[in-house]
Amino acid sequence: MVPQSELVQAPVADQLESADLRLGRRLAAHRDRPLVKAVAKVGKLSDQEPLYVLSGLLAVTGLVLRRPRLTQAGLTMGLAVAGADLAKSCLKSLVTRTRPHVLLDEARYERNTGGSKAKPEQSFPSGHMAGAVAAASALWRIYPGSLRYSAPLCGLVGWSRMSKGAHWPSDVAAGAGIGLASGAATAWLWRRTAQMAERISSERTPVPILDRVNSARAEAS
């Protein structure tokens, strides 16, 4: 634990972390303002559950309207979000880090190895940012023009998580990295699966039903 008055001098805070904490405190200092609260509510839409719902809706809509690209966008988005969700959960189980609001409200900061079951000590990494970037990355690969809308939205999500006092800037950056990695891994997996399916389909030689019947008769005789 690091008292707020001794934060800069604390041995746990190196230069990079000190800058991270100073910026995080500054961003979260206005978390009670109406605008910040409103944006924070919008940022909740980037949680895993809403993103899974959105992915499912896109996939189903694509099937109904017979638009394969839209179906692919929904499926890959869901896979990318799931990968990001798994990665951030693994990291949270390995790292204990108190959130900015804990420092502001209780004048304490803690960072250590080993996870914590307490929500206020699960700051690293940002799951909302990981999910938002993963979804945007998957959608961008199918619809490149979507980046002009998804990039500002992801930035808004990151700012909302920091201004709310839920995450430090490095938490948000780590979440973005996870989202990008998950989106890239999903695209690679989808491409490899499609190539394998195409190879298997091309190697399969269809046998007419009549030939099968004649072959069966010949074997029986």
mmCIF file with all atom_site columns, C-alpha atoms in Angstrom:
data_model
loop_
_atom_site.group_PDB
_atom_site.id
_atom_site.type_symbol
_atom_site.label_atom_id
_atom_site.label_alt_id
_atom_site.label_comp_id
_atom_site.label_asym_id
_atom_site.label_entity_id
_atom_site.label_seq_id
_atom_site.pdbx_PDB_ins_code
_atom_site.Cartn_x
_atom_site.Cartn_y
_atom_site.Cartn_z
_atom_site.occupancy
_atom_site.B_iso_or_equiv
_atom_site.pdbx_formal_charge
_atom_site.auth_seq_id
_atom_site.auth_comp_id
_atom_site.auth_asym_id
_atom_site.auth_atom_id
_atom_site.pdbx_PDB_model_num
ATOM 1   C CA . MET A 1 1   ? 0.000   0.000   0.000   1.00 0.00 ? 1   MET A CA 1
ATOM 2   C CA . VAL A 1 2   ? 1.223   3.471   -0.878  1.00 0.00 ? 2   VAL A CA 1
ATOM 3   C CA . PRO A 1 3   ? -0.194  6.571   0.830   1.00 0.00 ? 3   PRO A CA 1
ATOM 4   C CA . GLN A 1 4   ? -1.253  9.256   -1.620  1.00 0.00 ? 4   GLN A CA 1
ATOM 5   C CA . SER A 1 5   ? 1.137   11.816  -0.083  1.00 0.00 ? 5   SER A CA 1
ATOM 6   C CA . GLU A 1 6   ? 4.122   9.499   -0.620  1.00 0.00 ? 6   GLU A CA 1
ATOM 7   C CA . LEU A 1 7   ? 3.136   8.175   -4.022  1.00 0.00 ? 7   LEU A CA 1
ATOM 8   C CA . VAL A 1 8   ? 5.935   9.780   -6.044  1.00 0.00 ? 8   VAL A CA 1
ATOM 9   C CA . GLN A 1 9   ? 8.652   8.750   -3.581  1.00 0.00 ? 9   GLN A CA 1
ATOM 10  C CA . ALA A 1 10  ? 7.405   5.166   -3.163  1.00 0.00 ? 10  ALA A CA 1
ATOM 11  C CA . PRO A 1 11  ? 9.859   2.486   -4.335  1.00 0.00 ? 11  PRO A CA 1
ATOM 12  C CA . VAL A 1 12  ? 7.091   0.594   -6.137  1.00 0.00 ? 12  VAL A CA 1
ATOM 13  C CA . ALA A 1 13  ? 6.536   3.485   -8.539  1.00 0.00 ? 13  ALA A CA 1
ATOM 14  C CA . ASP A 1 14  ? 9.251   3.826   -11.139 1.00 0.00 ? 14  ASP A CA 1
ATOM 15  C CA . GLN A 1 15  ? 9.275   6.738   -13.556 1.00 0.00 ? 15  GLN A CA 1
ATOM 16  C CA . LEU A 1 16  ? 6.846   5.198   -16.018 1.00 0.00 ? 16  LEU A CA 1
ATOM 17  C CA . GLU A 1 17  ? 4.436   4.075   -13.354 1.00 0.00 ? 17  GLU A CA 1
ATOM 18  C CA . SER A 1 18  ? 4.634   7.441   -11.589 1.00 0.00 ? 18  SER A CA 1
ATOM 19  C CA . ALA A 1 19  ? 3.648   9.159   -14.836 1.00 0.00 ? 19  ALA A CA 1
ATOM 20  C CA . ASP A 1 20  ? 0.875   6.603   -15.317 1.00 0.00 ? 20  ASP A CA 1
ATOM 21  C CA . LEU A 1 21  ? -0.495  7.243   -11.848 1.00 0.00 ? 21  LEU A CA 1
ATOM 22  C CA . ARG A 1 22  ? -0.290  11.024  -12.132 1.00 0.00 ? 22  ARG A CA 1
ATOM 23  C CA . LEU A 1 23  ? -2.182  10.998  -15.425 1.00 0.00 ? 23  LEU A CA 1
ATOM 24  C CA . GLY A 1 24  ? -4.734  8.540   -14.101 1.00 0.00 ? 24  GLY A CA 1
ATOM 25  C CA . ARG A 1 25  ? -5.373  10.644  -11.000 1.00 0.00 ? 25  ARG A CA 1
ATOM 26  C CA . ARG A 1 26  ? -5.765  13.763  -13.108 1.00 0.00 ? 26  ARG A CA 1
ATOM 27  C CA . LEU A 1 27  ? -8.258  12.104  -15.466 1.00 0.00 ? 27  LEU A CA 1
ATOM 28  C CA . ALA A 1 28  ? -10.290 10.581  -12.640 1.00 0.00 ? 28  ALA A CA 1
ATOM 29  C CA . ALA A 1 29  ? -10.372 13.754  -10.571 1.00 0.00 ? 29  ALA A CA 1
ATOM 30  C CA . HIS A 1 30  ? -13.545 14.893  -12.385 1.00 0.00 ? 30  HIS A CA 1
ATOM 31  C CA . ARG A 1 31  ? -15.384 11.580  -12.274 1.00 0.00 ? 31  ARG A CA 1
ATOM 32  C CA . ASP A 1 32  ? -18.398 13.105  -10.500 1.00 0.00 ? 32  ASP A CA 1
ATOM 33  C CA . ARG A 1 33  ? -19.183 15.539  -13.298 1.00 0.00 ? 33  ARG A CA 1
ATOM 34  C CA . PRO A 1 34  ? -22.437 14.836  -15.212 1.00 0.00 ? 34  PRO A CA 1
ATOM 35  C CA . LEU A 1 35  ? -20.701 14.603  -18.596 1.00 0.00 ? 35  LEU A CA 1
ATOM 36  C CA . VAL A 1 36  ? -18.180 12.082  -17.310 1.00 0.00 ? 36  VAL A CA 1
ATOM 37  C CA . LYS A 1 37  ? -20.939 9.990   -15.737 1.00 0.00 ? 37  LYS A CA 1
ATOM 38  C CA . ALA A 1 38  ? -22.940 10.057  -18.975 1.00 0.00 ? 38  ALA A CA 1
ATOM 39  C CA . VAL A 1 39  ? -19.976 8.952   -21.077 1.00 0.00 ? 39  VAL A CA 1
ATOM 40  C CA . ALA A 1 40  ? -19.161 6.243   -18.529 1.00 0.00 ? 40  ALA A CA 1
ATOM 41  C CA . LYS A 1 41  ? -22.662 4.790   -18.991 1.00 0.00 ? 41  LYS A CA 1
ATOM 42  C CA . VAL A 1 42  ? -22.146 4.689   -22.739 1.00 0.00 ? 42  VAL A CA 1
ATOM 43  C CA . GLY A 1 43  ? -18.802 2.980   -22.165 1.00 0.00 ? 43  GLY A CA 1
ATOM 44  C CA . LYS A 1 44  ? -20.603 0.092   -20.449 1.00 0.00 ? 44  LYS A CA 1
ATOM 45  C CA . LEU A 1 45  ? -21.882 -0.961  -23.871 1.00 0.00 ? 45  LEU A CA 1
ATOM 46  C CA . SER A 1 46  ? -18.369 -2.237  -24.560 1.00 0.00 ? 46  SER A CA 1
ATOM 47  C CA . ASP A 1 47  ? -18.665 -4.833  -21.812 1.00 0.00 ? 47  ASP A CA 1
ATOM 48  C CA . GLN A 1 48  ? -18.452 -8.444  -22.938 1.00 0.00 ? 48  GLN A CA 1
ATOM 49  C CA . GLU A 1 49  ? -22.172 -9.262  -22.723 1.00 0.00 ? 49  GLU A CA 1
ATOM 50  C CA . PRO A 1 50  ? -23.386 -6.426  -25.017 1.00 0.00 ? 50  PRO A CA 1
ATOM 51  C CA . LEU A 1 51  ? -20.619 -7.226  -27.492 1.00 0.00 ? 51  LEU A CA 1
ATOM 52  C CA . TYR A 1 52  ? -21.642 -10.892 -27.595 1.00 0.00 ? 52  TYR A CA 1
ATOM 53  C CA . VAL A 1 53  ? -25.236 -9.840  -28.237 1.00 0.00 ? 53  VAL A CA 1
ATOM 54  C CA . LEU A 1 54  ? -24.152 -7.490  -31.022 1.00 0.00 ? 54  LEU A CA 1
ATOM 55  C CA . SER A 1 55  ? -22.028 -10.215 -32.611 1.00 0.00 ? 55  SER A CA 1
ATOM 56  C CA . GLY A 1 56  ? -24.936 -12.645 -32.527 1.00 0.00 ? 56  GLY A CA 1
ATOM 57  C CA . LEU A 1 57  ? -27.313 -10.107 -34.041 1.00 0.00 ? 57  LEU A CA 1
ATOM 58  C CA . LEU A 1 58  ? -24.927 -9.407  -36.906 1.00 0.00 ? 58  LEU A CA 1
ATOM 59  C CA . ALA A 1 59  ? -24.449 -13.111 -37.620 1.00 0.00 ? 59  ALA A CA 1
ATOM 60  C CA . VAL A 1 60  ? -28.176 -13.896 -37.538 1.00 0.00 ? 60  VAL A CA 1
ATOM 61  C CA . THR A 1 61  ? -29.022 -10.848 -39.642 1.00 0.00 ? 61  THR A CA 1
ATOM 62  C CA . GLY A 1 62  ? -26.476 -11.936 -42.213 1.00 0.00 ? 62  GLY A CA 1
ATOM 63  C CA . LEU A 1 63  ? -28.007 -15.409 -42.380 1.00 0.00 ? 63  LEU A CA 1
ATOM 64  C CA . VAL A 1 64  ? -31.549 -14.074 -42.735 1.00 0.00 ? 64  VAL A CA 1
ATOM 65  C CA . LEU A 1 65  ? -30.611 -11.548 -45.411 1.00 0.00 ? 65  LEU A CA 1
ATOM 66  C CA . ARG A 1 66  ? -28.211 -13.991 -47.098 1.00 0.00 ? 66  ARG A CA 1
ATOM 67  C CA . ARG A 1 67  ? -25.239 -11.692 -46.713 1.00 0.00 ? 67  ARG A CA 1
ATOM 68  C CA . PRO A 1 68  ? -22.188 -13.899 -46.036 1.00 0.00 ? 68  PRO A CA 1
ATOM 69  C CA . ARG A 1 69  ? -19.882 -10.970 -45.237 1.00 0.00 ? 69  ARG A CA 1
ATOM 70  C CA . LEU A 1 70  ? -22.206 -9.761  -42.500 1.00 0.00 ? 70  LEU A CA 1
ATOM 71  C CA . THR A 1 71  ? -22.445 -13.265 -41.072 1.00 0.00 ? 71  THR A CA 1
ATOM 72  C CA . GLN A 1 72  ? -18.671 -13.573 -41.134 1.00 0.00 ? 72  GLN A CA 1
ATOM 73  C CA . ALA A 1 73  ? -18.354 -10.197 -39.417 1.00 0.00 ? 73  ALA A CA 1
ATOM 74  C CA . GLY A 1 74  ? -20.661 -11.312 -36.615 1.00 0.00 ? 74  GLY A CA 1
ATOM 75  C CA . LEU A 1 75  ? -18.936 -14.654 -36.120 1.00 0.00 ? 75  LEU A CA 1
ATOM 76  C CA . THR A 1 76  ? -15.394 -13.292 -36.185 1.00 0.00 ? 76  THR A CA 1
ATOM 77  C CA . MET A 1 77  ? -16.394 -10.445 -33.882 1.00 0.00 ? 77  MET A CA 1
ATOM 78  C CA . GLY A 1 78  ? -17.771 -12.910 -31.362 1.00 0.00 ? 78  GLY A CA 1
ATOM 79  C CA . LEU A 1 79  ? -14.626 -15.050 -31.556 1.00 0.00 ? 79  LEU A CA 1
ATOM 80  C CA . ALA A 1 80  ? -12.351 -12.024 -31.201 1.00 0.00 ? 80  ALA A CA 1
ATOM 81  C CA . VAL A 1 81  ? -14.269 -10.744 -28.166 1.00 0.00 ? 81  VAL A CA 1
ATOM 82  C CA . ALA A 1 82  ? -14.159 -14.219 -26.610 1.00 0.00 ? 82  ALA A CA 1
ATOM 83  C CA . GLY A 1 83  ? -10.400 -14.394 -27.110 1.00 0.00 ? 83  GLY A CA 1
ATOM 84  C CA . ALA A 1 84  ? -9.931  -10.963 -25.572 1.00 0.00 ? 84  ALA A CA 1
ATOM 85  C CA . ASP A 1 85  ? -12.222 -11.910 -22.689 1.00 0.00 ? 85  ASP A CA 1
ATOM 86  C CA . LEU A 1 86  ? -10.169 -15.021 -21.976 1.00 0.00 ? 86  LEU A CA 1
ATOM 87  C CA . ALA A 1 87  ? -6.852  -13.168 -22.162 1.00 0.00 ? 87  ALA A CA 1
ATOM 88  C CA . LYS A 1 88  ? -7.893  -10.327 -19.849 1.00 0.00 ? 88  LYS A CA 1
ATOM 89  C CA . SER A 1 89  ? -9.324  -12.822 -17.340 1.00 0.00 ? 89  SER A CA 1
ATOM 90  C CA . CYS A 1 90  ? -6.013  -14.699 -17.285 1.00 0.00 ? 90  CYS A CA 1
ATOM 91  C CA . LEU A 1 91  ? -4.069  -11.484 -16.689 1.00 0.00 ? 91  LEU A CA 1
ATOM 92  C CA . LYS A 1 92  ? -6.428  -10.337 -13.955 1.00 0.00 ? 92  LYS A CA 1
ATOM 93  C CA . SER A 1 93  ? -5.831  -13.652 -12.193 1.00 0.00 ? 93  SER A CA 1
ATOM 94  C CA . LEU A 1 94  ? -2.088  -12.942 -12.236 1.00 0.00 ? 94  LEU A CA 1
ATOM 95  C CA . VAL A 1 95  ? -1.992  -9.255  -11.303 1.00 0.00 ? 95  VAL A CA 1
ATOM 96  C CA . THR A 1 96  ? -3.399  -7.329  -8.370  1.00 0.00 ? 96  THR A CA 1
ATOM 97  C CA . ARG A 1 97  ? -3.707  -3.603  -8.957  1.00 0.00 ? 97  ARG A CA 1
ATOM 98  C CA . THR A 1 98  ? -6.004  -1.167  -7.239  1.00 0.00 ? 98  THR A CA 1
ATOM 99  C CA . ARG A 1 99  ? -8.161  1.105   -9.366  1.00 0.00 ? 99  ARG A CA 1
ATOM 100 C CA . PRO A 1 100 ? -7.732  4.901   -9.487  1.00 0.00 ? 100 PRO A CA 1
ATOM 101 C CA . HIS A 1 101 ? -10.858 5.539   -7.418  1.00 0.00 ? 101 HIS A CA 1
ATOM 102 C CA . VAL A 1 102 ? -9.295  3.555   -4.574  1.00 0.00 ? 102 VAL A CA 1
ATOM 103 C CA . LEU A 1 103 ? -6.350  5.928   -4.527  1.00 0.00 ? 103 LEU A CA 1
ATOM 104 C CA . LEU A 1 104 ? -8.611  8.971   -4.665  1.00 0.00 ? 104 LEU A CA 1
ATOM 105 C CA . ASP A 1 105 ? -11.129 7.713   -2.098  1.00 0.00 ? 105 ASP A CA 1
ATOM 106 C CA . GLU A 1 106 ? -8.932  5.725   0.289   1.00 0.00 ? 106 GLU A CA 1
ATOM 107 C CA . ALA A 1 107 ? -5.497  7.259   -0.375  1.00 0.00 ? 107 ALA A CA 1
ATOM 108 C CA . ARG A 1 108 ? -3.900  3.886   -1.110  1.00 0.00 ? 108 ARG A CA 1
ATOM 109 C CA . TYR A 1 109 ? -2.351  2.192   -4.117  1.00 0.00 ? 109 TYR A CA 1
ATOM 110 C CA . GLU A 1 110 ? -1.242  -1.413  -4.442  1.00 0.00 ? 110 GLU A CA 1
ATOM 111 C CA . ARG A 1 111 ? 0.302   -3.416  -7.263  1.00 0.00 ? 111 ARG A CA 1
ATOM 112 C CA . ASN A 1 112 ? 1.451   -6.978  -6.818  1.00 0.00 ? 112 ASN A CA 1
ATOM 113 C CA . THR A 1 113 ? 1.591   -10.392 -8.437  1.00 0.00 ? 113 THR A CA 1
ATOM 114 C CA . GLY A 1 114 ? -1.235  -12.793 -7.847  1.00 0.00 ? 114 GLY A CA 1
ATOM 115 C CA . GLY A 1 115 ? -4.845  -11.995 -8.638  1.00 0.00 ? 115 GLY A CA 1
ATOM 116 C CA . SER A 1 116 ? -7.538  -10.669 -6.355  1.00 0.00 ? 116 SER A CA 1
ATOM 117 C CA . LYS A 1 117 ? -11.236 -11.488 -6.197  1.00 0.00 ? 117 LYS A CA 1
ATOM 118 C CA . ALA A 1 118 ? -12.040 -7.936  -5.095  1.00 0.00 ? 118 ALA A CA 1
ATOM 119 C CA . LYS A 1 119 ? -13.251 -5.764  -7.984  1.00 0.00 ? 119 LYS A CA 1
ATOM 120 C CA . PRO A 1 120 ? -11.416 -2.640  -6.729  1.00 0.00 ? 120 PRO A CA 1
ATOM 121 C CA . GLU A 1 121 ? -8.150  -4.589  -7.036  1.00 0.00 ? 121 GLU A CA 1
ATOM 122 C CA . GLN A 1 122 ? -8.713  -5.823  -10.615 1.00 0.00 ? 122 GLN A CA 1
ATOM 123 C CA . SER A 1 123 ? -7.597  -2.750  -12.501 1.00 0.00 ? 123 SER A CA 1
ATOM 124 C CA . PHE A 1 124 ? -5.161  -4.446  -14.898 1.00 0.00 ? 124 PHE A CA 1
ATOM 125 C CA . PRO A 1 125 ? -6.009  -4.797  -17.751 1.00 0.00 ? 125 PRO A CA 1
ATOM 126 C CA . SER A 1 126 ? -9.141  -3.032  -18.993 1.00 0.00 ? 126 SER A CA 1
ATOM 127 C CA . GLY A 1 127 ? -11.619 -5.646  -20.165 1.00 0.00 ? 127 GLY A CA 1
ATOM 128 C CA . HIS A 1 128 ? -13.921 -3.055  -21.707 1.00 0.00 ? 128 HIS A CA 1
ATOM 129 C CA . MET A 1 129 ? -11.102 -1.707  -23.860 1.00 0.00 ? 129 MET A CA 1
ATOM 130 C CA . ALA A 1 130 ? -9.968  -5.200  -24.830 1.00 0.00 ? 130 ALA A CA 1
ATOM 131 C CA . GLY A 1 131 ? -13.467 -6.158  -25.955 1.00 0.00 ? 131 GLY A CA 1
ATOM 132 C CA . ALA A 1 132 ? -14.109 -2.909  -27.816 1.00 0.00 ? 132 ALA A CA 1
ATOM 133 C CA . VAL A 1 133 ? -10.841 -3.068  -29.770 1.00 0.00 ? 133 VAL A CA 1
ATOM 134 C CA . ALA A 1 134 ? -11.260 -6.781  -30.504 1.00 0.00 ? 134 ALA A CA 1
ATOM 135 C CA . ALA A 1 135 ? -14.740 -6.172  -31.921 1.00 0.00 ? 135 ALA A CA 1
ATOM 136 C CA . ALA A 1 136 ? -13.587 -3.159  -33.931 1.00 0.00 ? 136 ALA A CA 1
ATOM 137 C CA . SER A 1 137 ? -10.585 -5.079  -35.266 1.00 0.00 ? 137 SER A CA 1
ATOM 138 C CA . ALA A 1 138 ? -12.733 -7.990  -36.435 1.00 0.00 ? 138 ALA A CA 1
ATOM 139 C CA . LEU A 1 139 ? -15.275 -5.686  -38.063 1.00 0.00 ? 139 LEU A CA 1
ATOM 140 C CA . TRP A 1 140 ? -12.568 -3.650  -39.784 1.00 0.00 ? 140 TRP A CA 1
ATOM 141 C CA . ARG A 1 141 ? -11.170 -6.725  -41.505 1.00 0.00 ? 141 ARG A CA 1
ATOM 142 C CA . ILE A 1 142 ? -14.548 -7.380  -43.143 1.00 0.00 ? 142 ILE A CA 1
ATOM 143 C CA . TYR A 1 143 ? -15.672 -3.788  -43.578 1.00 0.00 ? 143 TYR A CA 1
ATOM 144 C CA . PRO A 1 144 ? -12.559 -1.538  -43.771 1.00 0.00 ? 144 PRO A CA 1
ATOM 145 C CA . GLY A 1 145 ? -14.676 1.611   -43.856 1.00 0.00 ? 145 GLY A CA 1
ATOM 146 C CA . SER A 1 146 ? -15.961 0.891   -40.356 1.00 0.00 ? 146 SER A CA 1
ATOM 147 C CA . LEU A 1 147 ? -12.654 2.062   -38.887 1.00 0.00 ? 147 LEU A CA 1
ATOM 148 C CA . ARG A 1 148 ? -13.643 5.713   -39.230 1.00 0.00 ? 148 ARG A CA 1
ATOM 149 C CA . TYR A 1 149 ? -16.440 5.080   -36.736 1.00 0.00 ? 149 TYR A CA 1
ATOM 150 C CA . SER A 1 150 ? -15.043 2.323   -34.531 1.00 0.00 ? 150 SER A CA 1
ATOM 151 C CA . ALA A 1 151 ? -11.695 4.028   -33.823 1.00 0.00 ? 151 ALA A CA 1
ATOM 152 C CA . PRO A 1 152 ? -13.271 7.137   -32.203 1.00 0.00 ? 152 PRO A CA 1
ATOM 153 C CA . LEU A 1 153 ? -15.683 4.896   -30.294 1.00 0.00 ? 153 LEU A CA 1
ATOM 154 C CA . CYS A 1 154 ? -12.799 2.838   -28.921 1.00 0.00 ? 154 CYS A CA 1
ATOM 155 C CA . GLY A 1 155 ? -11.049 6.052   -27.920 1.00 0.00 ? 155 GLY A CA 1
ATOM 156 C CA . LEU A 1 156 ? -14.207 7.174   -26.136 1.00 0.00 ? 156 LEU A CA 1
ATOM 157 C CA . VAL A 1 157 ? -14.391 3.864   -24.302 1.00 0.00 ? 157 VAL A CA 1
ATOM 158 C CA . GLY A 1 158 ? -10.798 4.209   -23.125 1.00 0.00 ? 158 GLY A CA 1
ATOM 159 C CA . TRP A 1 159 ? -11.324 7.786   -21.970 1.00 0.00 ? 159 TRP A CA 1
ATOM 160 C CA . SER A 1 160 ? -14.537 6.849   -20.154 1.00 0.00 ? 160 SER A CA 1
ATOM 161 C CA . ARG A 1 161 ? -12.827 4.058   -18.224 1.00 0.00 ? 161 ARG A CA 1
ATOM 162 C CA . MET A 1 162 ? -10.025 6.375   -17.101 1.00 0.00 ? 162 MET A CA 1
ATOM 163 C CA . SER A 1 163 ? -12.206 9.391   -16.340 1.00 0.00 ? 163 SER A CA 1
ATOM 164 C CA . LYS A 1 164 ? -14.534 7.178   -14.302 1.00 0.00 ? 164 LYS A CA 1
ATOM 165 C CA . GLY A 1 165 ? -11.628 6.119   -12.133 1.00 0.00 ? 165 GLY A CA 1
ATOM 166 C CA . ALA A 1 166 ? -11.945 2.466   -13.150 1.00 0.00 ? 166 ALA A CA 1
ATOM 167 C CA . HIS A 1 167 ? -8.588  2.099   -14.909 1.00 0.00 ? 167 HIS A CA 1
ATOM 168 C CA . TRP A 1 168 ? -5.136  3.609   -15.213 1.00 0.00 ? 168 TRP A CA 1
ATOM 169 C CA . PRO A 1 169 ? -3.869  4.636   -18.667 1.00 0.00 ? 169 PRO A CA 1
ATOM 170 C CA . SER A 1 170 ? -1.562  1.611   -18.824 1.00 0.00 ? 170 SER A CA 1
ATOM 171 C CA . ASP A 1 171 ? -4.551  -0.658  -18.095 1.00 0.00 ? 171 ASP A CA 1
ATOM 172 C CA . VAL A 1 172 ? -6.353  0.817   -21.085 1.00 0.00 ? 172 VAL A CA 1
ATOM 173 C CA . ALA A 1 173 ? -3.262  0.502   -23.292 1.00 0.00 ? 173 ALA A CA 1
ATOM 174 C CA . ALA A 1 174 ? -2.866  -3.144  -22.290 1.00 0.00 ? 174 ALA A CA 1
ATOM 175 C CA . GLY A 1 175 ? -6.528  -3.774  -23.040 1.00 0.00 ? 175 GLY A CA 1
ATOM 176 C CA . ALA A 1 176 ? -6.132  -2.241  -26.486 1.00 0.00 ? 176 ALA A CA 1
ATOM 177 C CA . GLY A 1 177 ? -3.123  -4.473  -27.132 1.00 0.00 ? 177 GLY A CA 1
ATOM 178 C CA . ILE A 1 178 ? -5.093  -7.548  -26.126 1.00 0.00 ? 178 ILE A CA 1
ATOM 179 C CA . GLY A 1 179 ? -7.942  -6.545  -28.417 1.00 0.00 ? 179 GLY A CA 1
ATOM 180 C CA . LEU A 1 180 ? -5.639  -6.047  -31.396 1.00 0.00 ? 180 LEU A CA 1
ATOM 181 C CA . ALA A 1 181 ? -3.903  -9.377  -30.781 1.00 0.00 ? 181 ALA A CA 1
ATOM 182 C CA . SER A 1 182 ? -7.203  -11.216 -30.439 1.00 0.00 ? 182 SER A CA 1
ATOM 183 C CA . GLY A 1 183 ? -8.555  -9.639  -33.611 1.00 0.00 ? 183 GLY A CA 1
ATOM 184 C CA . ALA A 1 184 ? -5.432  -10.618 -35.551 1.00 0.00 ? 184 ALA A CA 1
ATOM 185 C CA . ALA A 1 185 ? -5.443  -14.168 -34.152 1.00 0.00 ? 185 ALA A CA 1
ATOM 186 C CA . THR A 1 186 ? -9.113  -14.599 -35.023 1.00 0.00 ? 186 THR A CA 1
ATOM 187 C CA . ALA A 1 187 ? -8.543  -13.406 -38.591 1.00 0.00 ? 187 ALA A CA 1
ATOM 188 C CA . TRP A 1 188 ? -5.637  -15.830 -38.979 1.00 0.00 ? 188 TRP A CA 1
ATOM 189 C CA . LEU A 1 189 ? -7.655  -18.732 -37.547 1.00 0.00 ? 189 LEU A CA 1
ATOM 190 C CA . TRP A 1 190 ? -10.621 -17.956 -39.785 1.00 0.00 ? 190 TRP A CA 1
ATOM 191 C CA . ARG A 1 191 ? -8.406  -17.757 -42.875 1.00 0.00 ? 191 ARG A CA 1
ATOM 192 C CA . ARG A 1 192 ? -6.631  -21.013 -42.076 1.00 0.00 ? 192 ARG A CA 1
ATOM 193 C CA . THR A 1 193 ? -9.920  -22.804 -41.434 1.00 0.00 ? 193 THR A CA 1
ATOM 194 C CA . ALA A 1 194 ? -11.339 -21.550 -44.735 1.00 0.00 ? 194 ALA A CA 1
ATOM 195 C CA . GLN A 1 195 ? -8.208  -22.710 -46.598 1.00 0.00 ? 195 GLN A CA 1
ATOM 196 C CA . MET A 1 196 ? -8.409  -26.163 -45.021 1.00 0.00 ? 196 MET A CA 1
ATOM 197 C CA . ALA A 1 197 ? -12.099 -26.472 -45.860 1.00 0.00 ? 197 ALA A CA 1
ATOM 198 C CA . GLU A 1 198 ? -11.436 -25.438 -49.454 1.00 0.00 ? 198 GLU A CA 1
ATOM 199 C CA . ARG A 1 199 ? -8.577  -27.927 -49.757 1.00 0.00 ? 199 ARG A CA 1
ATOM 200 C CA . ILE A 1 200 ? -10.684 -30.777 -48.408 1.00 0.00 ? 200 ILE A CA 1
ATOM 201 C CA . SER A 1 201 ? -13.550 -29.851 -50.716 1.00 0.00 ? 201 SER A CA 1
ATOM 202 C CA . SER A 1 202 ? -11.293 -29.765 -53.782 1.00 0.00 ? 202 SER A CA 1
ATOM 203 C CA . GLU A 1 203 ? -9.742  -33.143 -52.952 1.00 0.00 ? 203 GLU A CA 1
ATOM 204 C CA . ARG A 1 204 ? -13.094 -34.866 -52.529 1.00 0.00 ? 204 ARG A CA 1
ATOM 205 C CA . THR A 1 205 ? -14.211 -36.577 -55.770 1.00 0.00 ? 205 THR A CA 1
ATOM 206 C CA . PRO A 1 206 ? -17.981 -37.082 -55.969 1.00 0.00 ? 206 PRO A CA 1
ATOM 207 C CA . VAL A 1 207 ? -19.128 -40.581 -56.938 1.00 0.00 ? 207 VAL A CA 1
ATOM 208 C CA . PRO A 1 208 ? -22.423 -40.870 -58.845 1.00 0.00 ? 208 PRO A CA 1
ATOM 209 C CA . ILE A 1 209 ? -25.123 -42.885 -57.105 1.00 0.00 ? 209 ILE A CA 1
ATOM 210 C CA . LEU A 1 210 ? -25.355 -45.326 -60.021 1.00 0.00 ? 210 LEU A CA 1
ATOM 211 C CA . ASP A 1 211 ? -21.647 -46.132 -59.780 1.00 0.00 ? 211 ASP A CA 1
ATOM 212 C CA . ARG A 1 212 ? -22.065 -46.827 -56.081 1.00 0.00 ? 212 ARG A CA 1
ATOM 213 C CA . VAL A 1 213 ? -24.978 -49.188 -56.776 1.00 0.00 ? 213 VAL A CA 1
ATOM 214 C CA . ASN A 1 214 ? -23.053 -51.052 -59.487 1.00 0.00 ? 214 ASN A CA 1
ATOM 215 C CA . SER A 1 215 ? -20.034 -51.336 -57.231 1.00 0.00 ? 215 SER A CA 1
ATOM 216 C CA . ALA A 1 216 ? -22.161 -52.746 -54.436 1.00 0.00 ? 216 ALA A CA 1
ATOM 217 C CA . ARG A 1 217 ? -23.739 -55.316 -56.804 1.00 0.00 ? 217 ARG A CA 1
ATOM 218 C CA . ALA A 1 218 ? -20.347 -56.391 -58.076 1.00 0.00 ? 218 ALA A CA 1
ATOM 219 C CA . GLU A 1 219 ? -19.100 -56.922 -54.564 1.00 0.00 ? 219 GLU A CA 1
ATOM 220 C CA . ALA A 1 220 ? -22.237 -58.903 -53.650 1.00 0.00 ? 220 ALA A CA 1
ATOM 221 C CA . SER A 1 221 ? -21.829 -61.254 -56.612 1.00 0.00 ? 221 SER A CA 1
#
